[in-house]
Amino acid sequence: EVQLVQSGAEVKKPGESLKISCKGSGYSFTSYWIGWVRQMPGKGLEWMGIIYPGDSDTRYSPSFQGQVTISADKSISTAYLQWSSLKASDTAMFYCARLYAWGSYRAFDYWGQGTLVTVSS
Amino acid sequence: EIVMTQSPATLSVSPGERATLSCRASQSVSSNLAWYQQKPGQAPRLLIYGASTRATGIPARFSGSGSGTEFTLTISSLQSEDFAVYSCQQYNNWPPGEWTFGQGTKVEFK
């Protein structure tokens, strides 16, 4: 069974750093791209970036370039999303999702349960 | 960046009725479009990929159509479990792609 299990909720202060995780199981972790998606309170989904754990090839949304870092450790089938200095506006739910291909079409077929990040002084 | 615009923002429907949701791209995305369903407190769930193909396990009452810049998600006869937010998503410039979501349409009970 394919599963993406994310790390637990975090409460941080502005200026602090944070790294959240997404552990894949039930499939070949190195063979599928993993994307990260932000959902601010009461708002829609925003694509942040995507990584290929096999070689750590990464692409960021222009909106998130320089704001976060996406990485992966294929030895433990885990992808990461990190911030070096959090802001209150980073408060949101963050999802990881696996990218699957059906012929030439692609979409995110499995999603993690989400990690809620709250940044407040 | 391609902008995805969904309409309406909220759709009030009675159970058993048909629901039609629209998604428009600011430039052509061919058929590189997916639809997701999200219920409160849950992660999104893939419904449709390639603009019109149902994902595994998705009931036949869900159908997608369109290509280029205009797309539609139709729920033929709304069930109680279908009240949720629906989001479209496109990608271009694969690999690895630049992905954008629409802002979502909330389907609520009339």
mmCIF file of C-alpha atoms in Angstrom:
data_model
loop_
_atom_site.group_PDB
_atom_site.id
_atom_site.type_symbol
_atom_site.label_atom_id
_atom_site.label_comp_id
_atom_site.label_asym_id
_atom_site.label_seq_id
_atom_site.Cartn_x
_atom_site.Cartn_y
_atom_site.Cartn_z
ATOM 1 C CA GLU A 1 0.000 0.000 0.000
ATOM 2 C CA VAL A 2 1.377 3.379 -1.008
ATOM 3 C CA GLN A 3 1.649 5.747 1.938
ATOM 4 C CA LEU A 4 3.098 9.170 2.539
ATOM 5 C CA VAL A 5 3.380 9.912 6.233
ATOM 6 C CA GLN A 6 4.219 13.436 7.268
ATOM 7 C CA SER A 7 5.726 14.706 10.497
ATOM 8 C CA GLY A 8 3.536 16.185 13.183
ATOM 9 C CA ALA A 9 2.201 19.664 13.763
ATOM 10 C CA GLU A 10 4.666 22.383 14.670
ATOM 11 C CA VAL A 11 4.346 25.620 16.636
ATOM 12 C CA LYS A 12 7.207 28.011 16.074
ATOM 13 C CA LYS A 13 8.145 31.623 16.687
ATOM 14 C CA PRO A 14 9.003 34.104 13.934
ATOM 15 C CA GLY A 15 12.639 33.849 12.951
ATOM 16 C CA GLU A 16 12.994 30.200 13.937
ATOM 17 C CA SER A 17 14.000 27.480 11.510
ATOM 18 C CA LEU A 18 11.983 24.370 10.702
ATOM 19 C CA LYS A 19 12.250 21.180 8.682
ATOM 20 C CA ILE A 20 9.205 18.996 8.119
ATOM 21 C CA SER A 21 9.274 15.543 6.595
ATOM 22 C CA CYS A 22 7.342 13.194 4.339
ATOM 23 C CA LYS A 23 8.186 9.482 4.443
ATOM 24 C CA GLY A 24 7.126 7.300 1.557
ATOM 25 C CA SER A 25 6.465 3.577 1.698
ATOM 26 C CA GLY A 26 4.857 0.862 -0.390
ATOM 27 C CA TYR A 27 6.530 1.936 -3.630
ATOM 28 C CA SER A 28 9.942 2.742 -5.107
ATOM 29 C CA PHE A 29 10.576 6.126 -3.467
ATOM 30 C CA THR A 30 13.433 7.017 -5.816
ATOM 31 C CA SER A 31 11.335 6.558 -8.956
ATOM 32 C CA TYR A 32 8.600 9.136 -8.399
ATOM 33 C CA TRP A 33 8.658 12.910 -8.024
ATOM 34 C CA ILE A 34 7.350 14.304 -4.737
ATOM 35 C CA GLY A 35 5.622 17.666 -4.675
ATOM 36 C CA TRP A 36 4.905 20.044 -1.804
ATOM 37 C CA VAL A 37 1.677 22.030 -1.572
ATOM 38 C CA ARG A 38 0.717 24.852 0.788
ATOM 39 C CA GLN A 39 -2.788 25.581 2.010
ATOM 40 C CA MET A 40 -3.182 28.712 4.070
ATOM 41 C CA PRO A 41 -6.114 28.859 6.478
ATOM 42 C CA GLY A 42 -9.382 28.920 4.551
ATOM 43 C CA LYS A 43 -7.583 29.230 1.227
ATOM 44 C CA GLY A 44 -6.834 27.147 -1.854
ATOM 45 C CA LEU A 45 -3.950 24.880 -2.758
ATOM 46 C CA GLU A 46 -0.609 26.342 -3.881
ATOM 47 C CA TRP A 47 2.126 24.303 -5.515
ATOM 48 C CA MET A 48 5.483 25.053 -3.893
ATOM 49 C CA GLY A 49 7.946 22.808 -5.628
ATOM 50 C CA ILE A 50 8.861 19.291 -6.649
ATOM 51 C CA ILE A 51 11.800 16.948 -6.155
ATOM 52 C CA TYR A 52 12.953 13.699 -7.721
ATOM 53 C CA PRO A 53 14.439 11.690 -4.853
ATOM 54 C CA GLY A 54 16.471 9.531 -7.228
ATOM 55 C CA ASP A 55 18.864 12.379 -8.032
ATOM 56 C CA SER A 56 17.446 15.304 -5.983
ATOM 57 C CA ASP A 57 16.538 17.273 -9.116
ATOM 58 C CA THR A 58 14.345 20.076 -7.760
ATOM 59 C CA ARG A 59 12.118 22.772 -9.204
ATOM 60 C CA TYR A 60 10.460 25.586 -7.255
ATOM 61 C CA SER A 61 7.416 27.674 -7.930
ATOM 62 C CA PRO A 62 8.529 31.275 -8.536
ATOM 63 C CA SER A 63 6.394 32.249 -5.542
ATOM 64 C CA PHE A 64 8.435 30.036 -3.219
ATOM 65 C CA GLN A 65 11.922 30.191 -4.787
ATOM 66 C CA GLY A 66 14.334 31.385 -2.134
ATOM 67 C CA GLN A 67 11.705 31.124 0.610
ATOM 68 C CA VAL A 68 11.962 27.387 1.290
ATOM 69 C CA THR A 69 14.296 24.499 0.565
ATOM 70 C CA ILE A 70 13.119 21.121 -0.661
ATOM 71 C CA SER A 71 15.388 18.114 -0.210
ATOM 72 C CA ALA A 72 15.266 14.346 0.016
ATOM 73 C CA ASP A 73 17.179 11.513 1.641
ATOM 74 C CA LYS A 74 16.619 8.474 -0.536
ATOM 75 C CA SER A 75 18.321 6.173 1.959
ATOM 76 C CA ILE A 76 15.361 6.632 4.305
ATOM 77 C CA SER A 77 12.680 7.355 1.662
ATOM 78 C CA THR A 78 11.990 10.800 3.063
ATOM 79 C CA ALA A 79 11.454 14.206 1.510
ATOM 80 C CA TYR A 80 11.799 17.457 3.404
ATOM 81 C CA LEU A 81 10.575 21.012 3.336
ATOM 82 C CA GLN A 82 12.508 23.540 5.349
ATOM 83 C CA TRP A 83 12.584 27.176 6.312
ATOM 84 C CA SER A 84 15.584 29.067 7.668
ATOM 85 C CA SER A 85 13.604 31.923 9.180
ATOM 86 C CA LEU A 86 9.880 31.526 9.615
ATOM 87 C CA LYS A 87 7.373 34.355 9.346
ATOM 88 C CA ALA A 88 3.848 34.566 10.670
ATOM 89 C CA SER A 89 2.650 34.394 7.078
ATOM 90 C CA ASP A 90 4.124 30.873 6.817
ATOM 91 C CA THR A 91 1.271 29.617 9.005
ATOM 92 C CA ALA A 92 -0.453 26.987 6.897
ATOM 93 C CA MET A 93 -1.063 23.312 6.261
ATOM 94 C CA PHE A 94 1.601 21.713 4.106
ATOM 95 C CA TYR A 95 1.048 18.559 2.067
ATOM 96 C CA CYS A 96 3.436 16.295 0.222
ATOM 97 C CA ALA A 97 2.140 14.287 -2.711
ATOM 98 C CA ARG A 98 3.458 11.671 -5.120
ATOM 99 C CA LEU A 99 3.485 12.447 -8.811
ATOM 100 C CA TYR A 100 2.283 9.596 -10.999
ATOM 101 C CA ALA A 101 2.362 9.301 -14.786
ATOM 102 C CA TRP A 102 -0.253 7.661 -16.964
ATOM 103 C CA GLY A 103 1.306 7.786 -20.405
ATOM 104 C CA SER A 104 1.898 11.456 -21.055
ATOM 105 C CA TYR A 105 -0.410 12.674 -18.269
ATOM 106 C CA ARG A 106 0.659 13.372 -14.720
ATOM 107 C CA ALA A 107 -1.046 14.197 -11.460
ATOM 108 C CA PHE A 108 -0.555 13.809 -7.741
ATOM 109 C CA ASP A 109 -2.157 10.491 -6.869
ATOM 110 C CA TYR A 110 -1.191 9.936 -3.238
ATOM 111 C CA TRP A 111 -1.052 12.621 -0.598
ATOM 112 C CA GLY A 112 0.346 12.848 2.894
ATOM 113 C CA GLN A 113 -1.975 13.662 5.754
ATOM 114 C CA GLY A 114 -0.613 17.197 6.020
ATOM 115 C CA THR A 115 1.579 19.022 8.535
ATOM 116 C CA LEU A 116 0.143 22.085 10.220
ATOM 117 C CA VAL A 117 2.730 24.782 10.839
ATOM 118 C CA THR A 118 1.777 27.631 13.149
ATOM 119 C CA VAL A 119 4.115 30.593 13.455
ATOM 120 C CA SER A 120 3.243 32.972 16.253
ATOM 121 C CA SER A 121 5.087 35.101 18.745
ATOM 122 C CA GLU B 1 3.051 31.634 -14.922
ATOM 123 C CA ILE B 2 -0.212 30.081 -16.068
ATOM 124 C CA VAL B 3 -3.178 31.244 -13.998
ATOM 125 C CA MET B 4 -6.118 28.911 -13.402
ATOM 126 C CA THR B 5 -9.497 30.512 -12.733
ATOM 127 C CA GLN B 6 -12.390 28.460 -11.398
ATOM 128 C CA SER B 7 -16.053 29.371 -11.426
ATOM 129 C CA PRO B 8 -18.265 29.697 -9.594
ATOM 130 C CA ALA B 9 -16.560 30.173 -6.238
ATOM 131 C CA THR B 10 -19.517 28.473 -4.542
ATOM 132 C CA LEU B 11 -22.147 26.227 -6.058
ATOM 133 C CA SER B 12 -25.316 25.440 -4.124
ATOM 134 C CA VAL B 13 -26.826 22.145 -5.213
ATOM 135 C CA SER B 14 -29.440 19.738 -3.901
ATOM 136 C CA PRO B 15 -28.670 16.017 -3.598
ATOM 137 C CA GLY B 16 -29.455 14.225 -6.825
ATOM 138 C CA GLU B 17 -28.916 17.310 -8.947
ATOM 139 C CA ARG B 18 -26.206 17.816 -11.533
ATOM 140 C CA ALA B 19 -23.234 20.039 -10.732
ATOM 141 C CA THR B 20 -21.075 21.679 -13.383
ATOM 142 C CA LEU B 21 -17.789 23.292 -12.382
ATOM 143 C CA SER B 22 -15.565 25.307 -14.703
ATOM 144 C CA CYS B 23 -11.826 25.881 -14.866
ATOM 145 C CA ARG B 24 -10.132 28.251 -17.282
ATOM 146 C CA ALA B 25 -6.389 28.503 -18.029
ATOM 147 C CA SER B 26 -4.715 31.782 -18.966
ATOM 148 C CA GLN B 27 -3.023 29.963 -21.861
ATOM 149 C CA SER B 28 -3.327 26.549 -23.406
ATOM 150 C CA VAL B 29 -2.380 23.592 -21.175
ATOM 151 C CA SER B 30 -3.450 20.992 -23.724
ATOM 152 C CA SER B 31 -4.998 18.190 -21.647
ATOM 153 C CA ASN B 32 -2.501 18.484 -18.799
ATOM 154 C CA LEU B 33 -5.213 19.100 -16.250
ATOM 155 C CA ALA B 34 -6.332 17.304 -13.118
ATOM 156 C CA TRP B 35 -9.217 17.726 -10.703
ATOM 157 C CA TYR B 36 -9.055 17.139 -6.960
ATOM 158 C CA GLN B 37 -11.688 16.878 -4.263
ATOM 159 C CA GLN B 38 -10.987 18.088 -0.735
ATOM 160 C CA LYS B 39 -13.205 17.656 2.297
ATOM 161 C CA PRO B 40 -12.718 19.607 5.531
ATOM 162 C CA GLY B 41 -9.771 18.329 7.531
ATOM 163 C CA GLN B 42 -8.655 15.961 4.782
ATOM 164 C CA ALA B 43 -5.938 15.910 2.168
ATOM 165 C CA PRO B 44 -6.933 16.407 -1.473
ATOM 166 C CA ARG B 45 -8.026 13.347 -3.433
ATOM 167 C CA LEU B 46 -7.324 12.912 -7.140
ATOM 168 C CA LEU B 47 -10.499 12.592 -9.211
ATOM 169 C CA ILE B 48 -9.527 13.205 -12.832
ATOM 170 C CA TYR B 49 -6.256 13.355 -14.760
ATOM 171 C CA GLY B 50 -5.548 14.092 -18.404
ATOM 172 C CA ALA B 51 -8.639 16.350 -18.302
ATOM 173 C CA SER B 52 -11.079 13.457 -18.695
ATOM 174 C CA THR B 53 -9.796 10.168 -17.213
ATOM 175 C CA ARG B 54 -11.137 9.104 -13.849
ATOM 176 C CA ALA B 55 -8.545 8.049 -11.313
ATOM 177 C CA THR B 56 -8.725 4.599 -9.763
ATOM 178 C CA GLY B 57 -11.818 4.062 -7.662
ATOM 179 C CA ILE B 58 -13.585 7.282 -8.659
ATOM 180 C CA PRO B 59 -17.312 6.798 -9.299
ATOM 181 C CA ALA B 60 -18.660 7.180 -12.821
ATOM 182 C CA ARG B 61 -20.842 10.134 -11.762
ATOM 183 C CA PHE B 62 -17.666 12.241 -11.941
ATOM 184 C CA SER B 63 -16.631 13.250 -15.446
ATOM 185 C CA GLY B 64 -14.158 15.723 -16.871
ATOM 186 C CA SER B 65 -14.008 17.368 -20.262
ATOM 187 C CA GLY B 66 -12.211 20.070 -22.171
ATOM 188 C CA SER B 67 -8.775 20.854 -23.553
ATOM 189 C CA GLY B 68 -6.675 23.905 -24.237
ATOM 190 C CA THR B 69 -7.989 26.603 -21.928
ATOM 191 C CA GLU B 70 -11.544 25.537 -20.996
ATOM 192 C CA PHE B 71 -12.315 22.601 -18.726
ATOM 193 C CA THR B 72 -15.368 21.245 -16.951
ATOM 194 C CA LEU B 73 -15.947 18.853 -14.077
ATOM 195 C CA THR B 74 -19.450 17.411 -13.966
ATOM 196 C CA ILE B 75 -21.005 15.490 -11.116
ATOM 197 C CA SER B 76 -24.057 13.890 -12.676
ATOM 198 C CA SER B 77 -26.126 13.245 -9.551
ATOM 199 C CA LEU B 78 -24.770 14.703 -6.346
ATOM 200 C CA GLN B 79 -24.488 12.385 -3.371
ATOM 201 C CA SER B 80 -24.155 13.591 0.206
ATOM 202 C CA GLU B 81 -20.470 12.649 0.249
ATOM 203 C CA ASP B 82 -19.757 14.897 -2.759
ATOM 204 C CA PHE B 83 -20.184 18.165 -0.871
ATOM 205 C CA ALA B 84 -16.597 19.410 -0.824
ATOM 206 C CA VAL B 85 -14.158 21.807 -2.467
ATOM 207 C CA TYR B 86 -12.982 20.958 -5.986
ATOM 208 C CA SER B 87 -9.729 22.279 -7.418
ATOM 209 C CA CYS B 88 -8.259 22.069 -10.878
ATOM 210 C CA GLN B 89 -4.513 21.853 -11.465
ATOM 211 C CA GLN B 90 -2.416 22.233 -14.599
ATOM 212 C CA TYR B 91 1.199 21.622 -15.408
ATOM 213 C CA ASN B 92 3.457 22.685 -18.238
ATOM 214 C CA ASN B 93 7.170 22.645 -19.116
ATOM 215 C CA TRP B 94 7.602 19.014 -18.164
ATOM 216 C CA PRO B 95 10.025 17.871 -16.828
ATOM 217 C CA PRO B 96 9.674 18.545 -14.038
ATOM 218 C CA GLY B 97 6.877 20.959 -14.716
ATOM 219 C CA GLU B 98 5.445 24.159 -13.361
ATOM 220 C CA TRP B 99 2.216 23.399 -11.586
ATOM 221 C CA THR B 100 -0.616 25.716 -10.641
ATOM 222 C CA PHE B 101 -3.969 25.188 -8.945
ATOM 223 C CA GLY B 102 -7.203 27.025 -9.343
ATOM 224 C CA GLN B 103 -8.622 28.716 -6.263
ATOM 225 C CA GLY B 104 -11.300 26.053 -5.818
ATOM 226 C CA THR B 105 -15.079 25.729 -6.095
ATOM 227 C CA LYS B 106 -17.022 24.864 -2.984
ATOM 228 C CA VAL B 107 -20.021 22.629 -3.648
ATOM 229 C CA GLU B 108 -22.452 23.158 -0.811
ATOM 230 C CA PHE B 109 -25.847 21.854 0.160
ATOM 231 C CA LYS B 110 -28.736 23.944 -1.167
#
